[in-house]
C-alpha positions as MATLAB code, in Angstrom:
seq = 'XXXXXXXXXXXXXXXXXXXXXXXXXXXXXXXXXXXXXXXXXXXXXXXXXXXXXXXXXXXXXXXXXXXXXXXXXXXXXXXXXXXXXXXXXXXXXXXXXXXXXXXXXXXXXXXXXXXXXXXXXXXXXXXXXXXXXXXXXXXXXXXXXXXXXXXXXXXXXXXXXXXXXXXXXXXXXXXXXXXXXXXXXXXXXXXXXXXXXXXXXXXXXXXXXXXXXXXXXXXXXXXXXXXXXXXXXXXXXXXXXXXXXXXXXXXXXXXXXXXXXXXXXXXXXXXXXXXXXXXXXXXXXXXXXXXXXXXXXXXXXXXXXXXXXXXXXXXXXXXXXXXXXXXXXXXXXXXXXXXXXXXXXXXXXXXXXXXXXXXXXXXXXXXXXXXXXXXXXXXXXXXXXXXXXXXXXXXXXXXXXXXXXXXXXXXXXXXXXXXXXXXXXXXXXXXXXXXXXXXXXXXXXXXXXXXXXXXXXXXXXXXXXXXXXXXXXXXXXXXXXXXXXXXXXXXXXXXXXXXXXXXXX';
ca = [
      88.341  -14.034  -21.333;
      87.599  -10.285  -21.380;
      84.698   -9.377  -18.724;
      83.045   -6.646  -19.069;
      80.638   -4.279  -17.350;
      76.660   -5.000  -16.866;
      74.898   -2.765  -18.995;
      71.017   -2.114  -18.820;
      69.128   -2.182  -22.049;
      66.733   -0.230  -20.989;
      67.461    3.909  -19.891;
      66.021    4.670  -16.247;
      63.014    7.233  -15.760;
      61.936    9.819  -13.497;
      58.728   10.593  -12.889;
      57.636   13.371  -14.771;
      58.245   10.964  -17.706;
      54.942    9.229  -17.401;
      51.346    9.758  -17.154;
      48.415    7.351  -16.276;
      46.056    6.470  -18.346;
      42.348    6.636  -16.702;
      40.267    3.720  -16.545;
      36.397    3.155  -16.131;
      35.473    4.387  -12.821;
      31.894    3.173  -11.047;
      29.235    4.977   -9.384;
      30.897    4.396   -5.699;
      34.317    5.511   -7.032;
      34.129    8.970   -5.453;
      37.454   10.479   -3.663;
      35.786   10.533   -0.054;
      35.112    6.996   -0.484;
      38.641    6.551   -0.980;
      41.170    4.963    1.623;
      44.551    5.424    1.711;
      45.555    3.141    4.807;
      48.932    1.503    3.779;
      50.671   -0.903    5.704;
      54.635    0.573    7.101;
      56.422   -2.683    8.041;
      56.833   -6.413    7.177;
      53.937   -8.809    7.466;
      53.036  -12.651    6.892;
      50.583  -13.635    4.470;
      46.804  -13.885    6.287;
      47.835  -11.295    8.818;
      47.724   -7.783    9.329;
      50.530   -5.676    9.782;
      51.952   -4.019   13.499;
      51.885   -0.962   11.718;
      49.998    0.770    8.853;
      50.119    4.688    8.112;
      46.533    6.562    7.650;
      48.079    8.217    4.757;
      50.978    7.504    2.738;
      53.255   10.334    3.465;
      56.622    9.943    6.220;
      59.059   12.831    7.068;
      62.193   12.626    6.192;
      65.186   11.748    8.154;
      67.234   15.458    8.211;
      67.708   18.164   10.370;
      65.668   20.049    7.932;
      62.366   18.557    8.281;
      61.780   16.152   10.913;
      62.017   17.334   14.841;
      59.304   16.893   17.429;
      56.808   19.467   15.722;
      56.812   18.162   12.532;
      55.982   14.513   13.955;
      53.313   15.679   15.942;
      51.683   17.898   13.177;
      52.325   14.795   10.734;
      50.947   12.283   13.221;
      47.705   14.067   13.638;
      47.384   13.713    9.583;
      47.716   10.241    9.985;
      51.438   10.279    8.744;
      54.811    9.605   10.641;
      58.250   11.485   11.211;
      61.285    9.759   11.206;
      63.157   12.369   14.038;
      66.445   12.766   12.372;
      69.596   10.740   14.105;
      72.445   13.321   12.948;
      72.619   14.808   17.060;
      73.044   13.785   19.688;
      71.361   10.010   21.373;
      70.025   12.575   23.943;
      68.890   14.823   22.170;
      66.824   12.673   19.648;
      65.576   10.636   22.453;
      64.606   13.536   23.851;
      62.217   14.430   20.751;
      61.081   11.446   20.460;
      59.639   11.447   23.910;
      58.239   14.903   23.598;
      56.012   13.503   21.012;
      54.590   10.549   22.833;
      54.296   12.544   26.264;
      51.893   15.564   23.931;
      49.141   16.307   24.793;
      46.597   16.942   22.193;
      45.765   20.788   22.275;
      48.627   21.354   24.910;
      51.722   22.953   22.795;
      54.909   23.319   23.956;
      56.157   26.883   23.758;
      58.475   27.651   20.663;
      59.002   31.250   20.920;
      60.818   31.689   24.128;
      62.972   35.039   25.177;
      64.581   35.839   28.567;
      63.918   38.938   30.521;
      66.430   40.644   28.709;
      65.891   39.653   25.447;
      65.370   43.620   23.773;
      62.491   44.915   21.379;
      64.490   45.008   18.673;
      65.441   40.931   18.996;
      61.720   40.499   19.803;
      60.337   42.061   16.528;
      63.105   39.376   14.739;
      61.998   36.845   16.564;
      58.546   37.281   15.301;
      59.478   38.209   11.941;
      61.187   34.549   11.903;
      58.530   32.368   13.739;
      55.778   34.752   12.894;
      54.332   34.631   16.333;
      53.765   37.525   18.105;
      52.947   35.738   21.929;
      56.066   34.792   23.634;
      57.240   32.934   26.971;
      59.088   35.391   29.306;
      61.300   32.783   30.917;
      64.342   32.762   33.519;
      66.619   31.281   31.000;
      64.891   31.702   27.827;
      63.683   28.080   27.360;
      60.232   26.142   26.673;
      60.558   24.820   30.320;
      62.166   27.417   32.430;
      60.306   29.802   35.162;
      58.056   31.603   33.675;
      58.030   35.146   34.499;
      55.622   36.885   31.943;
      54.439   36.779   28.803;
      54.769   39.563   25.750;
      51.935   39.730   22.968;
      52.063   43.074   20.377;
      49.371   44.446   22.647;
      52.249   44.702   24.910;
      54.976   46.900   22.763;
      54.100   50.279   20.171;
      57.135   49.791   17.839;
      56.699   53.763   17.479;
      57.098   54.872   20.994;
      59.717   52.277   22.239;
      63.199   52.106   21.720;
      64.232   49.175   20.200;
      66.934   48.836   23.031;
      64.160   48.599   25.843;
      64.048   44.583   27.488;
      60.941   42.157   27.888;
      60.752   43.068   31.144;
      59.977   46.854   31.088;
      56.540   46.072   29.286;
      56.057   42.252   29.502;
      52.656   41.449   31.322;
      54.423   39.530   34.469;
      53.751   36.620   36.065;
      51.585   38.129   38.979;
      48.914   39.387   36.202;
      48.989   36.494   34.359;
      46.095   33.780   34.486;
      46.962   30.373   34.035;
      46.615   26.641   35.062;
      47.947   23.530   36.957;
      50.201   21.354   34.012;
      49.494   18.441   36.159;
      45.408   18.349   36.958;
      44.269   20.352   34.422;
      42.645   18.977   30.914;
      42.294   20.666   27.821;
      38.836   20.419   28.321;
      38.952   22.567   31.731;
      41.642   24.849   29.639;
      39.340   25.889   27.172;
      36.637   26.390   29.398;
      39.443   28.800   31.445;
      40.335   30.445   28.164;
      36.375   31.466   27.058;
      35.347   32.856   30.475;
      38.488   34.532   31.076;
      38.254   36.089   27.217;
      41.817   34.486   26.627;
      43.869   34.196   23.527;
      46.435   31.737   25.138;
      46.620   30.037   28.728;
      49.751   29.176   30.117;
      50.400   25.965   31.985;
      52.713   25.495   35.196;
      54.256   22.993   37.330;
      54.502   24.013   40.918;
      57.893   25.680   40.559;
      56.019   28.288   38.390;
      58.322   26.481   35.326;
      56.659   26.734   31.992;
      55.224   23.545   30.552;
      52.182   24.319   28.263;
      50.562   26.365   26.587;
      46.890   26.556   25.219;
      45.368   28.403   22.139;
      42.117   30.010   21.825;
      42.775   30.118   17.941;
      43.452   25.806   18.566;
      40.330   25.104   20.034;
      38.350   23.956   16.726;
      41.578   21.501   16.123;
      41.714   19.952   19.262;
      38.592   17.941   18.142;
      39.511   14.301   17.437;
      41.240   13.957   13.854;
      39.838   10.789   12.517;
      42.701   10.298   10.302;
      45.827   10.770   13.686;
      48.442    8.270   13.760;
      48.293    7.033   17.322;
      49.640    3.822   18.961;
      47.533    1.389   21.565;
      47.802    3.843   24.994;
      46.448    6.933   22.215;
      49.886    8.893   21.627;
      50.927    9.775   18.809;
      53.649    7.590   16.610;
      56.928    8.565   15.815;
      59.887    7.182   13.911;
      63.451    7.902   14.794;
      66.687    7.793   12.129;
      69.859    5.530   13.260;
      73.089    5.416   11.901;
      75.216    2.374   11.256;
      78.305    3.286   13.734;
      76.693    3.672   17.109;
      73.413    1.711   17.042;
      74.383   -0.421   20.189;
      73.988    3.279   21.831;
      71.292    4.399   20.421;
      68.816    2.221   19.505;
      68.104    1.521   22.828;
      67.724    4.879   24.345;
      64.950    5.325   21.298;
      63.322    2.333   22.157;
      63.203    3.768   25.920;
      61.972    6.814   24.675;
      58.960    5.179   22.862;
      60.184    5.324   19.190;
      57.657    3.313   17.217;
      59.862    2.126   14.359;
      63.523    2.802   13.386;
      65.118    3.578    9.890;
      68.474    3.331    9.101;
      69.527    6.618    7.483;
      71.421    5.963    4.521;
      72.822    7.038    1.318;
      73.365    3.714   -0.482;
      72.130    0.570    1.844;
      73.187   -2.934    0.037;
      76.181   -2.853    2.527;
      77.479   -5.267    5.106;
      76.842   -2.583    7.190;
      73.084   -2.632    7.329;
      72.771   -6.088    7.626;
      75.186   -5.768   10.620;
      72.731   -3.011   12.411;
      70.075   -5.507   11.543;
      71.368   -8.669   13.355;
      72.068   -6.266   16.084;
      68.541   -5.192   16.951;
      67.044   -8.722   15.919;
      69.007  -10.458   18.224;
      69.269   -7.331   21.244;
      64.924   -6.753   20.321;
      63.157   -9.357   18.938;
      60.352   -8.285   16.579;
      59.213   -5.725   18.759;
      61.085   -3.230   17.542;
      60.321   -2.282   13.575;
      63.386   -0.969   11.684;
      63.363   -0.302    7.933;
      66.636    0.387    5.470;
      67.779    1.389    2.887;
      68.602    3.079    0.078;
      68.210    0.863   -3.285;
      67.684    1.560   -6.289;
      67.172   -2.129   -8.191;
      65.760   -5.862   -7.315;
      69.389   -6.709   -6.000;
      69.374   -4.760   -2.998;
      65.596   -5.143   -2.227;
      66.517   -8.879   -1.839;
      69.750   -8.438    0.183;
      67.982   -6.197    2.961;
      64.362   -8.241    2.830;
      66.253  -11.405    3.690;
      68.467   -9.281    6.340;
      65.383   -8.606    8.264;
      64.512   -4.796    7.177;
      60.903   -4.316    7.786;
      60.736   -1.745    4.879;
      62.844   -0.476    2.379;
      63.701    2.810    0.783;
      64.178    3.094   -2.248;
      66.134    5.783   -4.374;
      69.886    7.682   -4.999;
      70.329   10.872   -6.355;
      66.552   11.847   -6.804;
      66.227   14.446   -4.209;
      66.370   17.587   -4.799;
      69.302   18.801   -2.228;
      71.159   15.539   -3.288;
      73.922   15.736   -5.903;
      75.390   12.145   -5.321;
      74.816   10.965   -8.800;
      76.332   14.573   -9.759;
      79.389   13.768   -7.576;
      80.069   10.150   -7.346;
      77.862    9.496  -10.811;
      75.498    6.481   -9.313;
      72.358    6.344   -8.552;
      68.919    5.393  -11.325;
      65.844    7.235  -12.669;
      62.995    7.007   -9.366;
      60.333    5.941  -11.364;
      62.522    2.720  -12.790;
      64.053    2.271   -9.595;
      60.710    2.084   -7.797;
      58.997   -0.328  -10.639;
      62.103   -2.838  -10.382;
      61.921   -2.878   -6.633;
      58.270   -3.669   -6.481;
      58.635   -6.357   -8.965;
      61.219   -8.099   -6.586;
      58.468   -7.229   -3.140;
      56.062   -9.230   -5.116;
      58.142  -11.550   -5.957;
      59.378  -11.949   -2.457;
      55.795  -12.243   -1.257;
      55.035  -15.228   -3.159;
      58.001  -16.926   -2.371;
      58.139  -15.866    0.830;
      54.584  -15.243    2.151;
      56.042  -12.316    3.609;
      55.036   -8.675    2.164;
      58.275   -5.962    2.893;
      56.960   -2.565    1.758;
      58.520   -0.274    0.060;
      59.345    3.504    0.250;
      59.495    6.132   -2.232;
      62.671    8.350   -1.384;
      63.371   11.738   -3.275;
      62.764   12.517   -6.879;
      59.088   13.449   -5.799;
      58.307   17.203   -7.678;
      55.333   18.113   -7.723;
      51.533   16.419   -6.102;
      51.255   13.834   -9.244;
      54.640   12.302   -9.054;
      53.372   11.367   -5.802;
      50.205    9.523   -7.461;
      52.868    8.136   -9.883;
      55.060    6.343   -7.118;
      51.977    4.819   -5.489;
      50.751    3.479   -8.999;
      54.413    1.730   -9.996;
      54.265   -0.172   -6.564;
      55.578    2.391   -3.660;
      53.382    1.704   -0.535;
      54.135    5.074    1.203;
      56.660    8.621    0.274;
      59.092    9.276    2.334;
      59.591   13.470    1.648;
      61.990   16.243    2.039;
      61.573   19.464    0.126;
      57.858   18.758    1.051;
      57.344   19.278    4.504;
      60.469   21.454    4.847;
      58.718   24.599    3.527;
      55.864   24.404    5.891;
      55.264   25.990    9.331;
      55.852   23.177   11.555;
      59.711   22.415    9.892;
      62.413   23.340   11.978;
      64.287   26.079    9.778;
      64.398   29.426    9.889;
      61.563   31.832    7.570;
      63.490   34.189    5.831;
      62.541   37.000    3.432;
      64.275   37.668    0.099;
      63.127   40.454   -2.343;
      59.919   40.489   -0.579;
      58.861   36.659   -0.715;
      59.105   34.331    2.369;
      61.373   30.992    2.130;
      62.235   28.100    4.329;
      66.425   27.361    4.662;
      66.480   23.587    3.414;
      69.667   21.374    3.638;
      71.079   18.188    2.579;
      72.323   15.781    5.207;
      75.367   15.325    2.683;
      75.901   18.979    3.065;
      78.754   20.353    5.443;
      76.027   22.266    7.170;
      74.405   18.937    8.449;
      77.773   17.239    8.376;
      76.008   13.616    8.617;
      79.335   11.380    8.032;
      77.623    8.500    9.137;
      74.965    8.814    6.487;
      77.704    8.353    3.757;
      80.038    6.512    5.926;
      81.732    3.060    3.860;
      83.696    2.610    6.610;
      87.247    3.093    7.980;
      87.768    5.633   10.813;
      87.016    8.443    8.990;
      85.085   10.620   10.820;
      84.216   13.380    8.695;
      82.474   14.190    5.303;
      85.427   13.752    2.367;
      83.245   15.811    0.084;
      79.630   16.944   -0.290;
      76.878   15.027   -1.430;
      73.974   17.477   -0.257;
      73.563   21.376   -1.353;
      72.219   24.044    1.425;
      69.517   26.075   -0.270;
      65.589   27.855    0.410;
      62.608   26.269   -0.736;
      59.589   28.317   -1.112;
      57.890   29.220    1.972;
      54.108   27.073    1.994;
      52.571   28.154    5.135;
      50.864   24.987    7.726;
      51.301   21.247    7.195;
      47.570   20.701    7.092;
      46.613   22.773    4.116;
      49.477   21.510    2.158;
      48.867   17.883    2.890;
      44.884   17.845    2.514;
      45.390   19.376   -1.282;
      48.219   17.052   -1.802;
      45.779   13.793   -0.341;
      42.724   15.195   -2.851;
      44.760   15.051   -5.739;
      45.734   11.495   -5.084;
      42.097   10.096   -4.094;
      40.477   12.352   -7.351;
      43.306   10.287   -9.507;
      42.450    7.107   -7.763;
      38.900    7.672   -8.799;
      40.046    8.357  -12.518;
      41.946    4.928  -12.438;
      38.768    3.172  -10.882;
      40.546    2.444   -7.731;
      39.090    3.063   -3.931;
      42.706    1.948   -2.308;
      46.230    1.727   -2.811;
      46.707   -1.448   -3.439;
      43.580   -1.713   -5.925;
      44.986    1.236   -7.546;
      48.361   -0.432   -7.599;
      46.453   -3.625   -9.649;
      44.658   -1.570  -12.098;
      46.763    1.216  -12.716;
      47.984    1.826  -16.746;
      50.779    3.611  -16.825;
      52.407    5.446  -19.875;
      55.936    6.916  -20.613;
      55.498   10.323  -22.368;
      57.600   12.400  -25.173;
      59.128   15.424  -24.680;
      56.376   17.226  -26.848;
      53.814   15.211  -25.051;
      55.198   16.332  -21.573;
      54.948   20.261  -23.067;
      51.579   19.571  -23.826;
      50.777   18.340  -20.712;
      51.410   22.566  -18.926;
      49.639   25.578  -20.315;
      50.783   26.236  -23.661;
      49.845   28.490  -26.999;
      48.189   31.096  -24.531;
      49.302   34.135  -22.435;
      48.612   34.080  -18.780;
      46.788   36.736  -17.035;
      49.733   36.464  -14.273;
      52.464   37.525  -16.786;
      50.342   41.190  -16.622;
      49.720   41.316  -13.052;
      52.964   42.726  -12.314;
      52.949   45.874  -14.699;
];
């Protein structure tokens, strides 16, 4: 008996291979009637679940994207971070506490230079972060004594030598005004700020070491968001990325930290391995703590981690757009197949079941529509990369090349990451064997805010063209179409000449 290989009839799709079809859409079908609540973990039938995101947008899991900033800027959106697990257990911990100990309107200082810190590294500084007030501190951190502060009123580029230190011209400590971190609220901040004509008010503990700061320019953002993620005490929610090697270590200083929900980070995740990690926190955490895995790509591996426990699962391999595993190792399926298969088998599971396990969109996500796409085949929430790694609040460099601004962007299967355990199969290997991740720049997009509220209008106006005022409706009457190759031409501008192409003659 010869056995041979399973074959697929059909070929798998991405999404840029499809279009929806509109449907009739009624007089209260308008986008700002449109809700995009969505829930993030496992529920039962009847009940609602422990969490549900605002919107349905998460950060991805790399060094890249998701650190402390990004989760609070996401959070206030109404989205979540997952803080990236490839550093240190302190070190995440420490970011994840960061975000639930913020302070709405109280930022923590990001441009930080020491006393002797010259002009010349100053003027980089700000070309990199563009922000021209920094923290004069003893050692240079976000928390260390603060000894001044240097704005460009304080510097004339033309009449200083570029070799001249922070503190020949920084305004020091003893002309400074500023606050108590530990009795003062914003609302006494601002107050400080506007009869003191202030741009920025620093905030100290009594050793005079730097803990907050407050922005004028902030003041119209501070107001409540009505959209913020935030958990039963008001903070903000936060995710955190584990591995399956050291879980036993980690998962519990995230819990300790207040991590809302864990996600095992992942290449491929119908492995012993996750259901191992699994067992580990059921049995160490009860259902009090939420962790979601992952990746799959078909109905298969959906099943295997639902009935492990995962409280969502990702699903894609080889869709992003850093990720060259199906390149490499040549696995992976088309997103858009991969995510209509999977939500087949969550529906499926939910009736036999009575228990709903969302599902995640991972990678293969282009441009705004494919986003609308995902949501329509099934996917309750994104998780994205390339996305939120060009904007302000990611935790890469700005760089200029040939005059235009990018953000550095990296795989976690890259040797600049050098994630092992996100690939690991096993064995003591403790090192990448080859790369499944490419280091690159990504256009630079400017604040998370902007971005996100064009992105969310895009999706709501489509909604409204499908007759749908929430995911889930949308997901019900949603007609979906795969498109040609001449179709998808058709589809851009075509058969005309762009007034751009003679802007730059």
């Amino acid at each position: 008996m010869i056995i041979l290989a399973y074959y697929y009839k059909e070929a798998s799709h991405t999404f840029g291979e499809y279009l929806l079809v509109p449907g009739y859409s009624s007089d209260k079908c308008i986008p700002d009637n449109v809700s995009l609540k969505t829930p993030l973990v496992r529920f039962k039938k009847g009940e609602e679940p422990a969490i549900s995101l605002n919107i349905p947008m998460v950060s991805a899991i790399m060094q890249a994207v998701s650190n402390d900033t990004m989760a609070i800027a996401l959070a206030k959106e109404g989205g979540l971070s997952f803080i990236y697990g490839s550093q240190s257990i302190e070190k995440q911990a420490e970011m994840v506490a960061k975000v639930k100990n913020y302070k709405s309107g109280f930022v923590n200082s990001d441009s930080n230079i020491k006393p002797t810190t010259t002009l010349g590294e100053i003027l980089e500084l700000k070309e990199a972060t563009g922000h021209s007030t920094m923290a004069v501190t003893e050692d240079g951190t976000d928390t260390g004594k603060l000894l001044g502060i240097v704005t460009s009123r304080d510097y004339r580029i033309t009449r200083m030598p570029m070799s001249m230190q922070a503190k020949e011209f920084m305004t020091p400590f003893s002309k400074l005004v500023y606050a108590d971190a530990e009795t003062t609220t914003l609302s006494q901040a601002n107050d400080i700020i506007w009869d003191k004509k202030l741009n920025m008010l620093p905030l100290v503990d009594r050793n005079q070491c730097l803990r907050y700061m407050v922005f004028r320019k902030d003041y119209t953002d501070n107001k409540e968001n009505k959209n913020e993620l935030i958990d039963s005490k008001k903070r903000y929610m936060v995710g955190a990325g584990i591995n399956t090697r050291d879980y036993a270590e980690r998962v519990p200083a995230l819990v300790e930290a207040g991590a809302d929900v864990l996600c095992i980070d992942s290449s491929e995740g119908f492995t012993e391995w996750q259901r191992i990690t699994l067992n580990y926190i059921h049995e160490h955490f009860g259902d009090r703590v939420k962790v979601g895995a992952g990746n799959v790509v078909d109905a298969d591996g959906f099943r295997f981690l639902a009935e492990a426990g995962a409280d969502f699962v990702k699903v894609g391999i080889g869709g992003g757009s850093i990720c060259i595993t199906r390149e490499t190792k040549g696995i992976g399926r088309g997103q858009a197949t991969s995510i209509i298969d999977v939500a087949k088998a969550r529906d499926e599971y939910y009736e036999e079941t009575g228990i709903y396990v969302p599902i995640c969109s991972d990678g293969g996500l282009v441009h705004d529509y494919h986003m609308t796409l995902a949501l329509a085949m099934g996917a309750d929430f994104m998780m994205l990369g390339r996305y939120f790694s060009r904007f302000d609040e990611s935790p890469t460099n700005k760089v200029r090349i040939n005059g235009t601004y990018y953000k550095e962007y990296w795989g976690e299967g890259s040797n600049r990451a050098r994630n092992w355990q996100r690939y690991d199969l096993g064995g003591q290997k403790n090192k990448l064997s080859f790369e499944e991740g490419v280091d690159s720049y990504v256009p630079y997009a400017g604040a998370l805010k902007d971005n996100v509220d064009l992105s969310l209008s895009k999706i709501r106006s489509t909604m409204c063209n499908c007759g749908a005022l929430n995911i889930k409706e949308f997901q019900e009457k949603a007609k979906l179409t795969l498109v040609s190759a001449t179709s998808i031409v058709e589809g851009g501008s075509h058969d005309v000449i762009l007034k751009d192409a003679f802007s730059h003659e």
